[in-house]
Coordinates of C-alpha atoms in Angstrom, one line a residue:
N1 CA 124.4 103.0 -2.5
P2 CA 124.9 103.2 1.3
Y3 CA 128.7 103.5 0.8
I4 CA 128.4 106.5 -1.4
L5 CA 125.8 108.0 0.9
A6 CA 128.0 107.5 3.9
T7 CA 131.0 109.1 2.0
L8 CA 128.8 112.1 1.1
L9 CA 127.5 112.6 4.6
F10 CA 131.0 112.3 5.9
G11 CA 132.1 115.0 3.5
L12 CA 129.2 117.1 4.6
G13 CA 130.3 116.8 8.3
L14 CA 134.0 117.2 7.4
G15 CA 133.4 120.5 5.5
T16 CA 131.5 122.0 8.4
T17 CA 134.0 120.8 11.0
I18 CA 136.9 122.2 9.0
T19 CA 135.2 125.6 8.9
F20 CA 134.4 125.4 12.6
A21 CA 138.0 124.6 13.5
S22 CA 139.7 127.1 11.2
S23 CA 141.2 130.4 12.2
H24 CA 142.7 131.0 8.7
W25 CA 140.5 132.3 5.9
L26 CA 141.8 129.8 3.3
L27 CA 141.0 126.8 5.5
A28 CA 137.5 128.3 6.2
W29 CA 136.9 128.7 2.5
M30 CA 138.1 125.1 1.9
G31 CA 135.6 123.8 4.5
L32 CA 132.8 125.7 2.8
E33 CA 133.8 124.2 -0.6
I34 CA 133.9 120.6 0.7
N35 CA 130.5 121.3 2.2
T36 CA 129.0 122.5 -1.1
L37 CA 130.6 119.6 -3.2
A38 CA 129.3 117.0 -0.7
I39 CA 125.7 118.1 -0.8
I40 CA 125.5 118.4 -4.6
P41 CA 125.2 114.7 -5.4
L42 CA 122.7 114.4 -2.6
M43 CA 120.6 117.1 -4.2
A44 CA 120.7 115.6 -7.7
Q45 CA 120.2 112.0 -6.7
H46 CA 116.7 111.6 -8.1
H47 CA 117.7 112.7 -11.6
H48 CA 114.5 114.6 -11.9
P49 CA 114.8 117.7 -14.2
R50 CA 113.6 119.9 -11.2
A51 CA 116.2 118.5 -8.9
V52 CA 119.0 118.9 -11.5
E53 CA 117.9 122.5 -12.1
A54 CA 117.9 123.2 -8.3
T55 CA 121.3 121.6 -8.0
T56 CA 122.7 123.7 -10.7
K57 CA 121.3 126.9 -9.2
Y58 CA 122.6 126.0 -5.8
F59 CA 126.1 125.2 -7.2
L60 CA 126.3 128.5 -9.1
T61 CA 125.2 130.6 -6.1
Q62 CA 127.5 128.8 -3.6
A63 CA 130.4 129.0 -6.0
T64 CA 129.8 132.7 -6.5
A65 CA 129.7 133.2 -2.7
A66 CA 132.8 131.2 -2.2
A67 CA 134.7 133.1 -4.9
M68 CA 133.6 136.4 -3.2
L69 CA 134.8 135.1 0.1
L70 CA 138.1 134.1 -1.3
F71 CA 138.5 137.4 -3.1
A72 CA 137.6 139.3 0.1
S73 CA 140.0 137.3 2.3
T74 CA 142.8 137.7 -0.2
T75 CA 142.1 141.5 -0.4
N76 CA 142.3 141.5 3.4
A77 CA 145.6 139.7 3.4
W78 CA 146.9 142.2 0.8
L79 CA 145.8 145.2 2.8
T80 CA 146.6 144.1 6.3
G81 CA 149.1 141.3 5.8
Q82 CA 147.4 138.6 7.8
W83 CA 144.8 135.8 7.3
D84 CA 143.3 135.5 10.7
I85 CA 139.5 135.4 10.8
Q86 CA 139.1 137.2 14.1
Q87 CA 141.6 139.9 13.3
M88 CA 139.7 141.5 10.4
S89 CA 140.1 145.3 10.6
H90 CA 139.7 146.8 7.1
P91 CA 136.1 147.8 6.3
F92 CA 136.1 146.8 2.6
P93 CA 137.0 143.1 3.0
L94 CA 134.7 143.0 6.1
T95 CA 131.7 144.2 4.1
L96 CA 132.5 141.9 1.2
I97 CA 132.8 138.9 3.4
T98 CA 129.6 139.6 5.2
L99 CA 127.8 139.9 1.9
A100 CA 129.4 136.6 0.7
L101 CA 128.2 134.8 3.8
A102 CA 124.8 136.3 3.4
L103 CA 124.6 134.9 -0.1
K104 CA 125.7 131.5 1.3
I105 CA 122.9 131.3 3.8
G106 CA 120.3 133.1 1.7
L107 CA 119.7 136.4 3.4
A108 CA 117.6 139.0 1.6
P109 CA 118.4 140.7 -0.8
M110 CA 120.6 137.7 -1.8
H111 CA 117.8 135.2 -1.1
T112 CA 116.2 134.6 -4.5
W113 CA 118.0 131.2 -5.1
L114 CA 116.7 129.7 -1.8
P115 CA 113.0 129.1 -2.6
E116 CA 113.8 127.9 -6.1
V117 CA 116.4 125.4 -4.9
L118 CA 114.4 124.1 -1.9
Q119 CA 111.4 123.6 -4.2
G120 CA 113.4 121.2 -6.4
L121 CA 114.6 118.9 -3.6
D122 CA 113.0 116.1 -1.7
L123 CA 112.2 116.7 2.0
P124 CA 115.2 115.1 3.7
T125 CA 117.7 116.9 1.5
G126 CA 115.7 120.1 1.9
L127 CA 116.0 119.6 5.7
V128 CA 119.8 119.2 5.4
L129 CA 120.0 122.4 3.3
S130 CA 117.8 124.3 5.7
T131 CA 119.7 123.3 8.9
W132 CA 123.2 121.8 8.5
Q133 CA 124.3 124.0 5.6
K134 CA 123.7 127.1 7.7
L135 CA 126.1 126.1 10.4
A136 CA 129.5 126.8 8.7
P137 CA 128.6 130.3 7.4
F138 CA 127.1 131.2 10.8
A139 CA 130.3 130.1 12.5
L140 CA 132.2 132.6 10.3
L141 CA 129.7 135.4 10.8
L142 CA 130.0 134.9 14.6
Q143 CA 133.8 135.1 14.4
I144 CA 134.2 138.3 12.4
Q145 CA 134.2 141.2 14.7
N146 CA 133.8 145.0 14.2
V147 CA 131.7 144.6 11.0
N148 CA 129.5 147.7 10.3
P149 CA 126.3 147.2 12.4
T150 CA 124.2 149.1 9.7
I151 CA 124.9 146.3 7.2
L152 CA 123.8 143.5 9.5
V153 CA 120.7 145.4 10.6
T154 CA 119.7 146.2 7.0
L155 CA 120.2 142.5 6.0
G156 CA 118.3 141.3 9.0
L157 CA 115.4 143.6 8.6
A158 CA 115.2 143.0 4.8
S159 CA 115.2 139.3 5.5
T160 CA 112.4 139.4 8.0
L161 CA 110.2 141.5 5.7
V162 CA 111.0 139.5 2.6
G163 CA 110.5 136.2 4.4
G164 CA 107.1 137.5 5.5
W165 CA 105.9 139.0 2.2
G166 CA 107.3 136.2 0.0
G167 CA 105.6 133.4 1.8
L168 CA 102.1 134.9 1.6
N169 CA 101.2 133.8 -2.0
Q170 CA 102.9 130.4 -2.0
T171 CA 101.0 127.1 -2.4
Q172 CA 104.1 124.9 -2.3
L173 CA 105.1 123.9 1.2
R174 CA 108.8 123.8 0.5
K175 CA 108.7 127.4 -0.8
V176 CA 106.8 128.4 2.3
L177 CA 109.5 126.8 4.4
A178 CA 112.2 128.6 2.4
Y179 CA 110.6 132.0 3.1
S180 CA 110.2 131.0 6.7
S181 CA 113.9 130.2 6.8
I182 CA 114.7 133.6 5.3
A183 CA 112.6 135.3 8.0
H184 CA 114.2 133.3 10.8
L185 CA 117.7 134.0 9.5
G186 CA 116.8 137.7 9.5
W187 CA 116.0 137.6 13.2
M188 CA 119.3 135.9 13.9
I189 CA 121.3 138.5 11.9
L190 CA 119.5 141.4 13.6
I191 CA 120.8 140.5 17.0
L192 CA 124.2 139.1 15.9
Q193 CA 126.1 142.3 16.6
Y194 CA 124.5 142.9 20.1
S195 CA 124.2 139.4 21.5
P196 CA 125.8 136.5 19.7
S197 CA 124.5 134.0 22.3
L198 CA 121.0 135.0 21.4
T199 CA 121.8 134.3 17.7
L200 CA 122.9 130.8 18.6
L201 CA 119.8 130.3 20.7
A202 CA 117.6 131.4 17.8
L203 CA 119.5 129.1 15.4
L204 CA 119.1 126.1 17.7
T205 CA 115.4 126.6 18.2
Y206 CA 115.0 127.2 14.5
F207 CA 116.7 123.9 13.8
V208 CA 114.5 122.0 16.2
M209 CA 111.3 123.5 14.7
T210 CA 112.4 123.0 11.1
F211 CA 113.3 119.4 11.9
S212 CA 109.9 118.6 13.2
T213 CA 108.1 120.5 10.3
F214 CA 110.0 118.7 7.6
L215 CA 109.6 115.3 9.3
V216 CA 105.8 115.9 9.6
F217 CA 105.5 116.7 5.9
K218 CA 107.7 113.7 5.1
L219 CA 105.4 111.4 7.1
N220 CA 102.4 112.9 5.4
K221 CA 104.1 112.7 2.0
S222 CA 102.7 116.2 1.3
T223 CA 104.5 118.9 -0.6
S224 CA 101.6 121.4 -1.3
I225 CA 99.0 123.1 0.9
N226 CA 96.3 121.2 -1.1
A227 CA 97.8 117.8 -0.1
L228 CA 97.6 118.8 3.6
A229 CA 93.8 118.9 3.4
I230 CA 93.7 115.1 3.3
S231 CA 96.4 114.5 5.9
W232 CA 93.6 113.7 8.5
T233 CA 93.2 110.3 6.9
K234 CA 96.9 109.6 6.7
A235 CA 98.0 110.6 10.2
P236 CA 95.2 111.8 12.5
I237 CA 97.3 112.3 15.6
L238 CA 99.9 114.3 13.7
T239 CA 97.3 116.4 12.1
S240 CA 96.2 117.7 15.5
L241 CA 99.8 118.4 16.6
T242 CA 101.1 120.0 13.4
P243 CA 99.3 123.3 13.8
L244 CA 101.1 123.7 17.1
V245 CA 104.4 123.0 15.4
L246 CA 103.6 125.6 12.7
L247 CA 102.5 128.2 15.3
S248 CA 105.7 127.6 17.2
L249 CA 107.6 128.4 13.9
G250 CA 105.5 131.6 13.8
G251 CA 106.6 132.4 17.3
L252 CA 103.4 132.3 19.4
P253 CA 103.6 131.9 23.2
P254 CA 103.5 129.5 25.0
L255 CA 105.4 127.5 22.3
T256 CA 109.1 127.1 21.9
G257 CA 109.4 129.5 18.9
F258 CA 108.3 132.4 21.1
M259 CA 111.5 132.3 23.2
P260 CA 114.1 133.6 20.8
K261 CA 111.8 136.3 19.4
W262 CA 110.9 137.5 22.9
L263 CA 114.6 137.7 24.0
I264 CA 115.7 139.3 20.7
L265 CA 113.0 142.0 21.0
Q266 CA 114.0 142.6 24.6
E267 CA 117.7 142.9 23.7
L268 CA 116.9 145.3 20.8
A269 CA 114.9 147.4 23.1
K270 CA 117.8 147.5 25.6
Q271 CA 120.1 148.7 22.8
D272 CA 117.7 151.7 22.2
L273 CA 116.5 150.2 18.9
A274 CA 112.8 150.3 19.6
P275 CA 111.8 151.3 16.1
L276 CA 113.8 148.3 14.7
A277 CA 112.2 146.0 17.3
T278 CA 108.7 147.2 16.3
L279 CA 109.4 146.6 12.6
A280 CA 110.8 143.1 13.3
A281 CA 107.7 142.3 15.4
L282 CA 105.3 143.5 12.8
S283 CA 107.1 141.5 10.1
A284 CA 106.7 138.4 12.3
L285 CA 102.9 138.9 11.9
L286 CA 103.3 138.4 8.1
S287 CA 105.0 135.1 8.7
L288 CA 102.3 134.2 11.3
Y289 CA 99.6 134.7 8.6
F290 CA 100.9 132.0 6.3
Y291 CA 101.6 129.6 9.1
L292 CA 97.9 130.1 10.1
R293 CA 96.9 129.4 6.5
I294 CA 98.7 126.1 6.5
S295 CA 97.2 125.2 9.9
Y296 CA 93.7 126.0 8.6
A297 CA 94.3 123.8 5.6
M298 CA 95.2 121.0 7.8
T299 CA 92.7 121.1 10.6
L300 CA 89.6 122.9 9.3
T301 CA 89.2 121.1 6.0
M302 CA 87.6 117.6 5.8
S303 CA 89.0 115.4 3.1
P304 CA 86.5 114.4 0.4
N305 CA 87.4 110.7 0.6
N306 CA 87.4 109.5 4.2
L307 CA 89.7 106.5 4.0
T308 CA 89.9 105.6 7.7
G309 CA 90.4 102.0 6.7
V310 CA 93.7 102.8 5.1
T311 CA 95.8 104.2 7.9
P312 CA 99.5 104.1 6.8
W313 CA 100.6 105.9 10.0
R314 CA 100.3 102.7 12.0
F315 CA 103.0 101.1 10.0
S316 CA 105.5 103.9 9.6
S317 CA 109.1 103.2 10.4
P318 CA 110.7 104.0 13.8
Q319 CA 113.6 105.7 12.0
L320 CA 111.2 108.4 11.1
T321 CA 108.8 108.4 14.0
L322 CA 111.3 108.6 16.9
P323 CA 113.1 111.7 15.7
L324 CA 109.7 113.1 14.7
A325 CA 108.4 112.5 18.2
I326 CA 111.4 114.1 19.9
A327 CA 111.5 117.1 17.6
T328 CA 107.8 117.8 17.8
T329 CA 107.8 117.6 21.6
A330 CA 110.8 119.9 21.7
T331 CA 109.1 122.3 19.3
I332 CA 106.0 122.6 21.3
S333 CA 107.2 122.5 24.9
L334 CA 110.7 123.8 25.3
L335 CA 109.7 127.3 26.4

């Protein structure tokens, strides 16, 4: 029903906006809750057992994270007597809140729910979960100052490594995208303490790249690497462009995805964290390996049934193709 859908999407926007606008922990928590409650019906809309399972997992993890956040902010109010987000000073609630937000967005080692949940959803809802749902927790992470840098660096490094290793043996595209999301979030968290503007840049480019990837897979109606092998007959033009989109996600120059990684490595080196930068760069190679695998599956395999007569791509709707064209162009050539 379009009215229900509009209401849910409005709730999604409202929750994030409330969190953005709040300077009080209770209000921020309320925004996160509205956000979670609005996306749950969207996730379970197909009534498939997989989708219901994914929705339940998502609800439980988000509720846990929200409870942790509420507990930490109440503890902070108890210890320091104020609720302001930017005035956090006590190390205990600071650490707890950082971990709660890490669980919200799915940073390693609190990442295990993300691949499972994403695998149970359809591609448009998965796209919302991978992009829009990350905004509110990130706004809070950017606002809390003087958190222990060791925690952030550990979370970031663990995420880049787990995102690289985890994606290697996956055959399902949504799981691959989930691990890719974990790796990208790791890069953002690594640099959060030293240069918040770079975190925002990485988040923005990640959004653009993920948008085009999800839309490509939606147009192809493919959810596994095997299904990509026959995408040549479905959308020939896209099949030649998609490897570029995937390599941009992997962070190869001269594509857009290279920019945030380049600047983040440069900033880490400036902060005398050369070993950290080296580890992060090496973990990016792991991610690159599975992006290359998907690219191979798309471009170097000929489909067994060459149905060039049946070309659904000619008749696809402009609602899908226009954002796809914009996102793909941006993903390939924004550098």
